[in-house]
Short mmCIF file of C-alpha atoms and ligand atoms in Angstrom, two decimals:
data_model
loop_
_atom_site.label_atom_id
_atom_site.label_comp_id
_atom_site.label_asym_id
_atom_site.label_seq_id
_atom_site.Cartn_x
_atom_site.Cartn_y
_atom_site.Cartn_z
CA MET A 1 -0.12 -41.69 9.90
CA SER A 2 -1.55 -38.27 9.30
CA ASN A 3 -2.82 -37.46 5.82
CA ARG A 4 -1.30 -34.03 6.01
CA SER A 5 -0.62 -31.98 2.87
CA LEU A 6 3.13 -31.94 2.37
CA PRO A 7 5.32 -29.19 0.94
CA THR A 8 7.66 -29.78 -1.97
CA ASP A 9 11.39 -29.07 -1.67
CA ARG A 10 11.04 -26.01 -3.87
CA GLN A 11 8.30 -24.62 -1.61
CA LEU A 12 10.50 -25.09 1.47
CA ARG A 13 13.40 -23.36 -0.31
CA TRP A 14 11.12 -20.48 -1.30
CA GLN A 15 9.81 -20.08 2.25
CA ASP A 16 13.37 -19.80 3.55
CA LEU A 17 13.89 -16.76 1.28
CA GLU A 18 11.37 -14.84 3.44
CA PHE A 19 11.99 -11.34 2.10
CA GLY A 20 12.43 -10.17 -1.50
CA MET A 21 12.48 -7.12 -3.74
CA PHE A 22 9.94 -6.61 -6.53
CA CYS A 23 11.07 -4.29 -9.35
CA HIS A 24 8.49 -2.85 -11.75
CA PHE A 25 10.26 -1.20 -14.69
CA GLY A 26 9.26 -0.59 -18.32
CA PRO A 27 7.56 2.00 -20.56
CA ASN A 28 5.28 3.00 -17.64
CA THR A 29 8.38 4.30 -15.83
CA PHE A 30 8.82 6.90 -18.58
CA CYS A 31 5.15 7.81 -19.06
CA ASP A 32 4.08 8.54 -15.47
CA GLN A 33 1.53 5.72 -15.58
CA GLU A 34 0.75 2.35 -13.96
CA TRP A 35 -1.16 0.48 -16.66
CA GLY A 36 0.00 1.38 -20.17
CA GLU A 37 -2.49 0.48 -22.87
CA GLY A 38 0.12 -1.16 -25.07
CA ASP A 39 0.44 1.77 -27.47
CA ASP A 40 3.40 3.66 -26.01
CA PRO A 41 6.06 3.85 -28.72
CA PRO A 42 9.21 1.79 -27.95
CA GLU A 43 11.18 5.05 -28.21
CA VAL A 44 9.93 6.07 -24.75
CA PHE A 45 12.06 3.38 -23.17
CA MET A 46 15.32 5.27 -22.67
CA PRO A 47 16.98 4.88 -19.24
CA SER A 48 19.98 7.18 -18.97
CA ASP A 49 21.99 5.22 -16.43
CA PHE A 50 20.59 1.68 -16.25
CA SER A 51 22.44 -0.27 -13.58
CA PRO A 52 20.70 -3.29 -12.06
CA ARG A 53 23.81 -4.01 -9.97
CA GLN A 54 22.73 -1.08 -7.82
CA TRP A 55 19.29 -2.73 -7.37
CA VAL A 56 20.85 -6.02 -6.33
CA GLU A 57 23.37 -4.42 -3.97
CA THR A 58 20.54 -2.51 -2.34
CA ALA A 59 18.38 -5.61 -2.03
CA ALA A 60 21.24 -7.53 -0.40
CA ALA A 61 22.02 -4.65 1.96
CA ALA A 62 18.34 -4.52 2.95
CA GLY A 63 18.39 -8.22 3.92
CA MET A 64 16.37 -9.35 0.91
CA ARG A 65 17.08 -12.80 -0.50
CA TYR A 66 15.27 -12.71 -3.86
CA LEU A 67 14.44 -10.26 -6.61
CA VAL A 68 11.47 -10.52 -8.98
CA PHE A 69 11.59 -8.44 -12.16
CA THR A 70 8.81 -7.44 -14.60
CA ALA A 71 10.01 -8.82 -17.93
CA LYS A 72 6.63 -7.83 -19.43
CA HIS A 73 3.84 -5.88 -17.74
CA HIS A 74 0.23 -5.54 -18.96
CA ASP A 75 1.34 -3.14 -21.75
CA GLY A 76 2.97 -6.09 -23.52
CA PHE A 77 6.39 -4.43 -23.95
CA CYS A 78 9.08 -7.10 -23.62
CA LEU A 79 12.25 -6.06 -21.85
CA TRP A 80 14.29 -8.73 -23.56
CA PRO A 81 15.04 -9.28 -27.25
CA THR A 82 12.24 -11.75 -27.85
CA GLU A 83 11.39 -13.54 -31.05
CA THR A 84 7.68 -13.50 -30.22
CA THR A 85 6.96 -9.82 -30.99
CA ASP A 86 8.73 -6.69 -32.16
CA TYR A 87 7.20 -4.69 -29.30
CA SER A 88 10.36 -4.97 -27.24
CA VAL A 89 13.65 -3.35 -26.27
CA SER A 90 14.97 -4.35 -29.70
CA SER A 91 12.73 -1.64 -31.21
CA SER A 92 13.88 1.04 -28.82
CA PRO A 93 16.82 3.35 -29.53
CA TRP A 94 18.24 2.40 -26.11
CA ARG A 95 21.64 0.84 -26.81
CA ASP A 96 20.76 1.01 -30.54
CA GLY A 97 18.19 -1.74 -30.10
CA ARG A 98 20.82 -4.17 -28.83
CA GLY A 99 20.03 -3.87 -25.14
CA ASP A 100 18.71 -6.69 -22.98
CA VAL A 101 17.23 -5.47 -19.71
CA VAL A 102 16.20 -8.91 -18.42
CA GLY A 103 19.64 -10.30 -19.30
CA GLU A 104 21.40 -7.62 -17.27
CA VAL A 105 19.09 -7.95 -14.28
CA ALA A 106 19.54 -11.74 -14.36
CA ALA A 107 23.34 -11.43 -14.59
CA ALA A 108 23.44 -8.94 -11.72
CA CYS A 109 21.42 -11.35 -9.55
CA HIS A 110 23.32 -14.48 -10.54
CA ASP A 111 26.71 -12.81 -10.00
CA ALA A 112 25.70 -11.62 -6.53
CA GLY A 113 24.09 -14.91 -5.45
CA MET A 114 20.67 -13.23 -5.29
CA THR A 115 17.79 -15.63 -6.07
CA PHE A 116 16.16 -14.45 -9.30
CA GLY A 117 12.50 -14.43 -10.30
CA LEU A 118 10.48 -13.18 -13.26
CA TYR A 119 7.07 -11.63 -13.72
CA CYS A 120 5.60 -11.87 -17.23
CA SER A 121 1.99 -10.69 -17.40
CA PRO A 122 -0.59 -13.07 -18.90
CA TRP A 123 -2.84 -10.11 -19.71
CA ASP A 124 -1.32 -8.36 -22.73
CA ARG A 125 -2.87 -5.11 -23.96
CA HIS A 126 -0.63 -4.82 -27.02
CA GLU A 127 -0.56 -8.28 -28.54
CA PRO A 128 -2.98 -8.38 -31.52
CA CYS A 129 -3.64 -12.12 -31.08
CA TYR A 130 -4.61 -11.79 -27.38
CA ASP A 131 -8.29 -12.55 -28.11
CA ASP A 132 -7.44 -15.65 -30.12
CA GLU A 133 -6.93 -17.78 -27.02
CA ALA A 134 -5.12 -20.71 -28.64
CA ALA A 135 -2.75 -18.45 -30.59
CA TYR A 136 -2.00 -16.32 -27.55
CA ASP A 137 -1.39 -19.38 -25.35
CA ARG A 138 1.30 -20.50 -27.80
CA LEU A 139 2.90 -17.06 -27.86
CA TYR A 140 2.76 -16.67 -24.07
CA ALA A 141 4.23 -20.13 -23.46
CA SER A 142 7.03 -19.29 -25.93
CA GLN A 143 7.77 -16.13 -23.98
CA TRP A 144 8.22 -18.16 -20.81
CA ALA A 145 10.33 -20.72 -22.68
CA GLU A 146 12.66 -17.96 -23.90
CA LEU A 147 12.90 -16.34 -20.49
CA LEU A 148 13.55 -19.55 -18.59
CA GLU A 149 16.00 -20.92 -21.15
CA ARG A 150 18.06 -17.78 -21.49
CA TYR A 151 18.10 -16.28 -18.03
CA GLY A 152 18.03 -19.18 -15.60
CA PRO A 153 18.19 -20.32 -12.98
CA VAL A 154 14.81 -18.68 -12.36
CA ALA A 155 13.44 -19.58 -8.94
CA VAL A 156 10.14 -17.66 -9.06
CA VAL A 157 7.57 -17.42 -11.86
CA TRP A 158 5.14 -14.64 -10.94
CA LEU A 159 1.78 -14.98 -12.72
CA ASP A 160 -0.37 -11.91 -12.17
CA GLY A 161 -4.14 -12.33 -12.45
CA ALA A 162 -4.96 -8.66 -13.12
CA GLY A 163 -6.97 -8.04 -16.27
CA SER A 164 -7.48 -11.71 -17.10
CA LYS A 165 -11.00 -12.26 -15.79
CA GLY A 166 -13.06 -14.01 -18.44
CA HIS A 167 -10.02 -14.98 -20.51
CA ARG A 168 -9.38 -18.73 -20.66
CA TYR A 169 -5.80 -19.90 -20.68
CA ASN A 170 -4.55 -23.38 -21.43
CA TRP A 171 -2.75 -23.69 -18.12
CA GLY A 172 -1.91 -27.33 -18.70
CA MET A 173 0.21 -26.30 -21.66
CA ILE A 174 1.63 -23.10 -20.15
CA VAL A 175 2.52 -24.70 -16.80
CA GLY A 176 3.94 -27.72 -18.68
CA THR A 177 6.29 -25.37 -20.54
CA ILE A 178 7.31 -23.58 -17.34
CA ARG A 179 7.95 -26.85 -15.47
CA GLU A 180 9.88 -28.28 -18.42
CA HIS A 181 12.28 -25.32 -18.52
CA ALA A 182 12.43 -24.53 -14.80
CA PRO A 183 11.40 -27.54 -12.69
CA ASP A 184 12.67 -25.87 -9.50
CA ALA A 185 10.77 -22.60 -9.97
CA CYS A 186 7.91 -21.75 -7.65
CA ILE A 187 4.82 -20.46 -9.46
CA PHE A 188 2.77 -17.64 -7.97
CA ALA A 189 -1.03 -17.69 -7.82
CA LEU A 190 -2.24 -18.98 -11.23
CA GLY A 191 -2.29 -22.21 -13.20
CA GLU A 192 -0.75 -24.67 -10.78
CA PRO A 193 0.67 -22.45 -8.06
CA ASP A 194 3.30 -23.25 -5.44
CA PHE A 195 2.43 -20.20 -3.37
CA ARG A 196 -0.60 -17.98 -3.06
CA TRP A 197 -1.49 -14.31 -2.88
CA VAL A 198 -2.27 -13.24 0.68
CA GLY A 199 -5.34 -11.34 -0.54
CA ASN A 200 -4.27 -7.69 -0.27
CA GLU A 201 -1.49 -5.43 -1.54
CA ASP A 202 -0.74 -3.88 1.86
CA GLY A 203 1.92 -6.41 2.82
CA LEU A 204 -0.14 -7.76 5.72
CA ALA A 205 -0.90 -11.40 6.47
CA PRO A 206 -3.69 -12.33 8.88
CA TYR A 207 -2.91 -14.33 12.00
CA PRO A 208 -3.09 -17.27 11.80
CA CYS A 209 -1.93 -17.54 8.20
CA TRP A 210 -2.00 -21.32 7.66
CA ASN A 211 0.17 -22.97 5.05
CA VAL A 212 -2.47 -25.54 4.18
CA VAL A 213 -5.63 -24.08 2.67
CA GLN A 214 -8.97 -25.65 1.87
CA SER A 215 -9.54 -23.87 -1.42
CA ALA A 216 -7.85 -21.44 -3.73
CA GLU A 217 -10.04 -18.53 -2.72
CA GLN A 218 -6.99 -16.70 -1.54
CA SER A 219 -5.52 -16.92 -4.99
CA ASN A 220 -6.29 -13.61 -6.70
CA ASN A 221 -8.69 -15.18 -9.19
CA ALA A 222 -9.73 -18.77 -8.62
CA ASP A 223 -10.99 -19.09 -12.23
CA LEU A 224 -7.40 -18.92 -13.32
CA LEU A 225 -6.39 -22.30 -11.94
CA PHE A 226 -5.51 -25.38 -13.91
CA GLU A 227 -8.62 -27.68 -14.01
CA SER A 228 -7.07 -30.73 -12.36
CA TYR A 229 -5.33 -28.59 -9.75
CA ARG A 230 -8.69 -27.40 -8.42
CA ASP A 231 -9.39 -30.90 -7.11
CA SER A 232 -6.19 -31.08 -5.10
CA PHE A 233 -7.34 -29.16 -2.00
CA PRO A 234 -6.64 -29.07 0.93
CA HIS A 235 -3.23 -28.15 -0.36
CA TYR A 236 0.08 -26.88 1.01
CA LEU A 237 0.14 -23.36 -0.46
CA PRO A 238 2.11 -20.79 1.56
CA ALA A 239 1.30 -17.09 1.18
CA GLU A 240 3.25 -14.15 -0.17
CA CYS A 241 2.50 -10.54 0.76
CA ASP A 242 3.27 -8.06 -2.01
CA ALA A 243 3.57 -4.41 -1.04
CA ARG A 244 4.96 -1.13 -2.37
CA ILE A 245 7.51 1.16 -0.79
CA ARG A 246 5.66 4.11 -2.42
CA ALA A 247 1.99 4.36 -3.42
CA ASN A 248 2.67 2.96 -6.92
CA TRP A 249 4.34 -0.09 -8.48
CA PHE A 250 6.17 1.92 -11.14
CA TRP A 251 8.31 4.94 -10.39
CA HIS A 252 6.54 8.30 -10.87
CA PRO A 253 8.25 11.70 -10.78
CA GLY A 254 5.69 13.07 -8.31
CA ASP A 255 5.15 10.35 -5.72
CA GLN A 256 8.22 10.60 -3.55
CA HIS A 257 6.09 12.02 -0.74
CA THR A 258 4.30 8.64 -0.57
CA LEU A 259 7.46 6.82 0.49
CA LYS A 260 6.51 4.71 3.52
CA SER A 261 8.26 5.43 6.81
CA ALA A 262 10.79 2.98 8.20
CA GLY A 263 8.37 2.36 11.08
CA ARG A 264 5.59 1.41 8.66
CA LEU A 265 7.93 -0.89 6.71
CA VAL A 266 9.02 -2.69 9.87
CA TYR A 267 5.34 -3.07 10.83
CA ILE A 268 4.72 -4.63 7.41
CA TYR A 269 7.68 -6.99 7.89
CA GLU A 270 6.45 -8.08 11.31
CA HIS A 271 2.93 -8.70 9.94
CA SER A 272 4.08 -10.65 6.87
CA VAL A 273 7.34 -12.50 7.59
CA GLY A 274 6.38 -12.43 11.27
CA HIS A 275 3.10 -14.20 10.43
CA GLY A 276 4.82 -16.93 8.45
CA ALA A 277 4.35 -15.47 4.94
CA ASN A 278 6.98 -14.11 2.53
CA LEU A 279 7.24 -10.38 1.89
CA LEU A 280 7.90 -9.11 -1.65
CA LEU A 281 8.46 -5.37 -1.34
CA ASN A 282 8.34 -3.33 -4.53
CA VAL A 283 10.87 -0.59 -5.20
CA GLY A 284 10.47 1.00 -8.65
CA PRO A 285 13.67 1.91 -10.54
CA ASP A 286 13.41 5.46 -11.91
CA ASP A 287 13.84 6.84 -15.44
CA ARG A 288 17.63 6.67 -15.03
CA GLY A 289 17.28 2.92 -14.41
CA LEU A 290 18.43 3.27 -10.80
CA LEU A 291 16.60 2.87 -7.51
CA PRO A 292 15.97 6.40 -6.23
CA GLU A 293 18.33 7.39 -3.42
CA PRO A 294 15.56 8.21 -0.89
CA ASP A 295 14.11 4.71 -1.37
CA VAL A 296 17.55 3.15 -0.91
CA TRP A 297 18.12 5.07 2.33
CA ARG A 298 14.66 4.09 3.55
CA LEU A 299 15.39 0.40 2.93
CA LEU A 300 18.63 0.66 4.86
CA GLU A 301 16.80 2.33 7.74
CA MET A 302 14.22 -0.45 7.67
CA ARG A 303 16.97 -3.06 7.71
CA ALA A 304 18.76 -1.38 10.63
CA GLU A 305 15.56 -1.34 12.65
CA ILE A 306 14.80 -5.01 11.87
CA GLU A 307 18.36 -5.86 12.93
CA ARG A 308 17.98 -3.88 16.13
CA LYS A 309 14.73 -5.64 17.02
CA TRP A 310 15.12 -9.14 15.60
CA GLY A 311 18.79 -9.54 14.72
CA ARG A 312 20.45 -10.00 18.13
CA PRO A 313 18.82 -12.75 20.17
CA ILE A 314 19.67 -13.00 23.86
CA ALA A 315 19.40 -16.78 23.56
CA THR A 316 18.66 -19.35 20.84
CA ALA A 317 17.55 -22.99 20.84
CA GLU A 318 17.81 -25.09 17.68
CA GLY A 319 15.56 -28.02 16.82
CA PRO A 320 14.19 -30.13 15.42
CA ALA A 321 12.55 -30.97 18.71
CA GLU A 322 9.06 -31.40 20.14
CA GLU A 323 9.70 -28.65 22.63
CA LEU A 324 12.40 -25.97 22.73
CA ALA A 325 13.90 -24.33 25.79
CA VAL A 326 16.66 -21.81 26.47
CA GLU A 327 18.52 -21.03 29.68
CA LEU A 328 19.58 -17.41 30.03
CA PRO A 329 23.00 -16.78 31.56
CA ARG A 330 21.35 -14.71 34.35
CA PRO A 331 17.85 -13.37 35.08
CA GLN A 332 17.15 -10.65 32.55
CA ALA A 333 14.38 -8.64 30.95
CA ILE A 334 12.82 -10.22 27.86
CA ASN A 335 9.76 -9.20 25.85
CA ALA A 336 9.84 -10.74 22.37
CA PHE A 337 10.50 -14.01 20.59
CA SER A 338 10.85 -15.60 17.18
CA ALA A 339 9.77 -19.21 16.66
CA MET A 340 9.86 -21.49 13.64
CA GLU A 341 8.12 -24.78 13.01
CA ALA A 342 10.00 -27.39 10.94
CA LEU A 343 7.64 -27.74 7.96
CA ASP A 344 9.29 -30.58 6.00
CA GLU A 345 6.58 -32.99 7.13
CA GLY A 346 3.80 -30.45 6.74
CA GLU A 347 2.29 -27.96 9.16
CA ALA A 348 1.23 -29.66 12.39
CA VAL A 349 1.17 -27.12 15.22
CA ARG A 350 -2.35 -25.92 16.05
CA GLU A 351 -1.82 -24.32 19.47
CA TRP A 352 1.29 -23.36 21.45
CA ARG A 353 2.33 -21.44 24.51
CA LEU A 354 5.51 -19.72 25.61
CA LEU A 355 6.56 -19.91 29.25
CA ALA A 356 9.19 -17.95 31.16
CA ARG A 357 10.80 -18.95 34.48
CA VAL A 358 10.49 -16.06 36.89
CA HIS A 359 11.91 -16.53 40.43
CA GLY A 360 11.93 -20.30 39.89
CA ARG A 361 8.26 -20.52 38.68
CA TRP A 362 7.11 -21.08 35.11
CA GLN A 363 4.56 -18.56 33.95
CA GLY A 364 2.78 -18.23 30.60
CA VAL A 365 3.81 -15.13 28.62
CA SER A 366 2.31 -15.75 25.18
CA VAL A 367 -0.14 -18.11 23.46
CA GLY A 368 -1.25 -18.65 19.89
CA THR A 369 -2.36 -21.03 17.16
CA ALA A 370 -0.06 -21.17 14.10
CA LEU A 371 3.73 -21.02 14.31
CA GLY A 372 4.35 -21.81 10.66
CA HIS A 373 7.54 -20.76 8.94
CA ARG A 374 8.19 -17.95 11.43
CA HIS A 375 6.26 -16.27 14.21
CA LEU A 376 7.47 -12.95 15.59
CA ALA A 377 5.72 -11.59 18.65
CA ARG A 378 6.12 -9.34 21.66
CA PHE A 379 4.84 -9.91 25.17
CA ALA A 380 4.81 -7.91 28.41
CA THR A 381 8.32 -7.62 29.83
CA VAL A 382 9.35 -10.19 32.46
CA VAL A 383 12.69 -10.78 34.17
CA ALA A 384 13.37 -14.49 33.59
CA ASP A 385 16.24 -16.97 33.57
CA ALA A 386 14.70 -19.56 31.19
CA VAL A 387 12.10 -19.76 28.42
CA LYS A 388 10.35 -22.70 26.81
CA LEU A 389 8.01 -23.16 23.88
CA GLU A 390 5.41 -25.92 24.26
CA VAL A 391 2.94 -27.26 21.73
CA LYS A 392 -0.47 -27.78 23.28
CA ARG A 393 -2.26 -29.21 20.24
CA SER A 394 -1.03 -30.54 16.93
CA ASP A 395 -2.16 -32.61 13.98
CA GLY A 396 -0.08 -35.74 14.63
CA SER A 397 3.59 -35.33 15.43
CA HIS A 398 5.24 -31.96 15.08
CA ALA A 399 8.77 -30.53 15.15
CA LEU A 400 9.98 -27.09 16.20
CA ARG A 401 12.85 -25.63 14.23
CA ARG A 402 14.17 -22.67 16.25
CA LEU A 403 13.39 -20.41 19.19
CA GLU A 404 15.02 -17.03 19.78
CA VAL A 405 14.39 -14.66 22.68
CA PHE A 406 14.80 -10.86 22.59
CA TYR A 407 14.45 -7.67 24.55
CA HIS A 408 13.67 -4.49 22.63
C1 FUL B 1 -1.34 -6.12 -9.95
C2 FUL B 1 -1.01 -5.33 -11.22
O1 FUL B 1 -2.16 -4.87 -11.87
C3 FUL B 1 -0.11 -4.20 -10.78
O2 FUL B 1 0.17 -3.30 -11.83
C4 FUL B 1 1.15 -4.82 -10.22
O3 FUL B 1 1.87 -5.47 -11.24
C5 FUL B 1 0.80 -5.80 -9.08
C6 FUL B 1 1.99 -6.54 -8.56
O4 FUL B 1 -0.15 -6.71 -9.46
O5 FUL B 1 -2.26 -7.09 -10.12
#
């Protein structure tokens, strides 16, 4: 028996999502800023053509399987009609104070079968009781209770560490509230996380990017963990890469020139999803409340290129199995593969190699350490009629989930 750290069902479900859209939207969108100080008047929030269905359609067309929305950013402005503060959409003239941004984003996701997640910033630059830790904990937990009760199912709870250094939160209470209202939600980074921050905002995971980590250093601020949780390492804690399609999280009128190229976005995908992490790519809705057309086109270009490279395998082998092999219908050129480890019993593979049969002889074409949730890699072109993936070293027994072979 190995004493491996095991994933929970909700972690496995979250890992299968692989690729999601992050949407930062709020007063900052209308003020050409990233970090509002919490004093922008609610009147600034006035989208002319708010339509989250367009966001969700775009996300689905781009191959994304989840969407995480900023219900409250650091400025403290709540995009739902909350009872916890009057600094919210209810005080804005938008829809005569009867609008509910979070409600419409949630409905658009639920109707389209898009997994839905929420970001609600712990750091709050508006809330007068923020420095009274016990009072703020109660208010913050109530905000999560409202969000999770009204807009569920919520599969991701995104807890951002920015701005909170030195502030103590009662994570036991806050996480208790979140788990009570959304037991299937995966929590990001703080309190008692289910998945961790990869450590940069460039969308790039290192290789190997192990699922089991020895400490929470890769969480964006280790002080912000629940006391008892700190003793639970090594721990199964997969990584998420968050990245921006433009230079900023929120939409700005003057940053269209920073839109990343499709080539760069595919590179990011291959170095996040392709290293076994999830990718949460931010696209900021503009002051109309729509994703800007150039960003939409760019996502579709990205998707087309990912499909071209990784969407049409020449051959596939399905596990679970200790070793996976494919026979090709005839000798043909191959130069890339996708492999997945079955992680239900934890991460076991420590070293693997890929072999191709060329003129009747097996030859090594690629080697590595982690396979994890997914490993995408290229190798020098060979003309082969069979391929097999072998595990050379593992922690106890292991199982491979899928092998796909490509030429591109
Ligand atoms: C950071 C924040 O400060 C940014 O504004 C953004 O929300 C990003 C996802 O996380 O920590």
